[in-house]
Amino acid sequence: MTCPKTDSFLFQYFTGDSATRAKLLKEPHLLTCSDCSEKLSELLANESYLSSWEDVSVPSWNSKKIFDNGNSGVPNFWFQWIPTAACLVMLCVFAFNLQITDYGTGLNISFGKKNLEMESFIRDVRRVQELQLVEFNAALAEVELIQTQNNARLLQTVLEQTQLYSAQNFDRVVRLFDAQRIQDLEDMRQEYQQLVDSDYKTLRSLQQLASFVSVSNGIIQ
Amino acid sequence: MQSHNDDKDLIRAALAGKSASWQKLVRRHERRVYNHCLRLTGSDADALDLMQEVFLGVYRSLHTFRGDSKFSTWLFRIVHNKSVDAIRRRRSYRFLENSPDDESASEIDQFPDEEAVEPYAALSLTQTNARVLRHLDRLSYEQRLIVEMKVYQGMTFEEIGQVVRVSENTAKTRYYSALKKLKNLLEASNDMS
Ligand SMILES: [Zn+2]
């Protein structure tokens, strides 16, 4: 004959905390019902059988390694954003013509217009070029003078050799020489202007490159 | 309660970069985790691998520990997740050869019993431990998990419910049915010997 209370009694016992278990052990029914007490001892033996597991010591291992690797492996929050920030700055530089210049005392950031320093640099270049042009003109005047003297001497020689004395012939030859001299001077002036223009373009692109490099350096630093 | 607070202090210090606190925290819990891993895998080497994986997981999510529950309960949730992952990856854990008779399908019961049974005698386990493992192996993973948490980790049914994400009553029912099944298994093995 099996007791109808056994299952619920055992369930209560094995799922209860230590206080509940102690209380149930004092139940009058348990003392009188052999069925319940027998099944209880069987399951208790099962629990203690499971508890017979002999704890094994942990083999040596390096838990510090996890900590060290974890700290070096997980990048700092701010460092993760460096590539994104760099891309954003580059976008600003190209999209809004942003210019950043280091004056030594601080940074100047400007949008969509030429940098002040750049403008003053261009003014300086122009001033130097004007100065050079004045010097060139002075030199040219000297060359003109020398050329005139030479031409006069040459004319004298030619006249002496060809013995052309007529005033009409003399006038024609002088005009010819003079036209040739003016043409030579004009050619020289044009060549010089071309040289100066190409120098100016080179200087301008060099300055733009230098300005871009300094902006990039600013970002990297 | 004291150790619960101590755990919290150690976690705070470890998160602040103190290596010694992390090591102390690990030392405090590694024995229970290692023995769990050993019962699960039945092999020293596999148990050590799994335990290291568990603590790596603990380290990575340490900042998410809010202290609402005991650290040991929180830790066992990671142990449980890592165990399931390990079993999914490597089907060689012996208990997979069981045919589950539990009321609901376990999250890993769906895996087929492909692997051959490795006798525990071949492993470096004591006779007692090998015998216990043989019986644990006959339980379904769900029953075994409850036995693990109740008998070996000393958790309450409420805590077990939190880890397995079932009600306290379901946890109780599973434990009771696991005990009854073990009783039958032990009787059968006693009859044979
Ligand atoms: Zn009874």
CSV table of C-alpha atoms in Angstrom, one decimal, chain A residues 6-8 10-11 14-17 21 39 42-43 45-47 49-71 74, chain B residues 14 17-19 22-23 26 30-31 34-35 38-39 51-52 55-56 59 126 128-129 131-133 135-136 147 151-152 157 172-173 175-176 179-180 182-183 186-187:
chain,number,residue,atom,x,y,z
A,6,THR,CA,4.4,10.9,-0.2
A,7,ASP,CA,4.9,12.7,-3.4
A,8,SER,CA,3.7,16.1,-2.2
A,10,LEU,CA,8.9,14.8,-0.7
A,11,PHE,CA,8.4,17.7,-3.2
A,14,PHE,CA,13.4,18.7,-1.4
A,15,THR,CA,12.4,22.0,-2.8
A,16,GLY,CA,12.3,23.7,0.6
A,17,ASP,CA,15.0,25.7,2.4
A,21,ARG,CA,13.2,20.8,5.8
A,39,LYS,CA,11.2,7.3,0.2
A,42,GLU,CA,16.2,7.1,-0.5
A,43,LEU,CA,16.1,10.5,-2.0
A,45,ALA,CA,20.9,9.3,-0.1
A,46,ASN,CA,20.7,10.5,-3.7
A,47,GLU,CA,21.4,14.0,-2.7
A,49,TYR,CA,25.6,10.8,-3.3
A,50,LEU,CA,25.7,13.8,-5.6
A,51,SER,CA,27.4,15.8,-2.9
A,52,SER,CA,30.1,13.1,-2.7
A,53,TRP,CA,31.8,14.8,-5.6
A,54,GLU,CA,35.4,15.6,-4.5
A,55,ASP,CA,36.3,19.1,-5.4
A,56,VAL,CA,39.3,19.3,-7.7
A,57,SER,CA,42.0,22.0,-7.3
A,58,VAL,CA,42.3,24.4,-10.2
A,59,PRO,CA,45.4,23.8,-12.3
A,60,SER,CA,47.7,26.8,-12.5
A,61,TRP,CA,46.7,29.4,-15.0
A,62,ASN,CA,47.3,33.1,-15.5
A,63,SER,CA,44.1,35.1,-14.8
A,64,LYS,CA,46.2,38.3,-15.0
A,65,LYS,CA,46.7,37.6,-18.7
A,66,ILE,CA,43.0,38.2,-19.3
A,67,PHE,CA,43.2,41.5,-17.5
A,68,ASP,CA,46.3,42.6,-19.3
A,69,ASN,CA,45.1,41.5,-22.8
A,70,GLY,CA,41.7,43.0,-22.1
A,71,ASN,CA,43.2,46.3,-21.2
A,74,VAL,CA,39.9,47.0,-26.0
B,14,ALA,CA,39.2,45.9,-11.2
B,17,GLY,CA,42.3,49.1,-13.5
B,18,LYS,CA,43.6,47.2,-10.5
B,19,SER,CA,44.9,43.9,-11.7
B,22,TRP,CA,40.7,41.2,-10.6
B,23,GLN,CA,43.0,38.3,-9.7
B,26,VAL,CA,39.0,35.2,-9.9
B,30,GLU,CA,37.6,29.8,-9.9
B,31,ARG,CA,37.3,26.6,-7.9
B,34,TYR,CA,36.4,24.9,-12.6
B,35,ASN,CA,34.7,22.0,-10.9
B,38,LEU,CA,35.0,19.5,-15.1
B,39,ARG,CA,31.6,17.9,-14.3
B,51,MET,CA,36.9,28.1,-17.4
B,52,GLN,CA,39.3,30.5,-19.1
B,55,PHE,CA,36.5,34.4,-17.0
B,56,LEU,CA,37.3,36.1,-20.3
B,59,TYR,CA,36.0,40.3,-17.7
B,126,THR,CA,38.9,10.0,-8.9
B,128,THR,CA,34.0,8.8,-6.8
B,129,ASN,CA,34.0,11.7,-9.3
B,131,ARG,CA,30.9,7.5,-10.7
B,132,VAL,CA,29.0,10.7,-10.0
B,133,LEU,CA,29.7,11.9,-13.6
B,135,HIS,CA,25.1,9.3,-13.3
B,136,LEU,CA,24.9,13.0,-14.1
B,147,VAL,CA,21.3,19.8,-10.1
B,151,VAL,CA,23.7,20.9,-5.2
B,152,TYR,CA,27.1,22.2,-6.3
B,157,PHE,CA,15.4,28.2,-6.6
B,172,LYS,CA,11.7,23.2,-8.3
B,173,THR,CA,9.8,20.7,-10.4
B,175,TYR,CA,15.0,19.5,-9.5
B,176,TYR,CA,12.6,17.1,-7.9
B,179,LEU,CA,16.3,13.5,-8.0
B,180,LYS,CA,13.7,10.8,-8.8
B,182,LEU,CA,18.7,9.6,-10.2
B,183,LYS,CA,17.1,7.3,-7.7
B,186,LEU,CA,21.2,4.3,-8.8
B,187,GLU,CA,18.8,1.4,-8.1
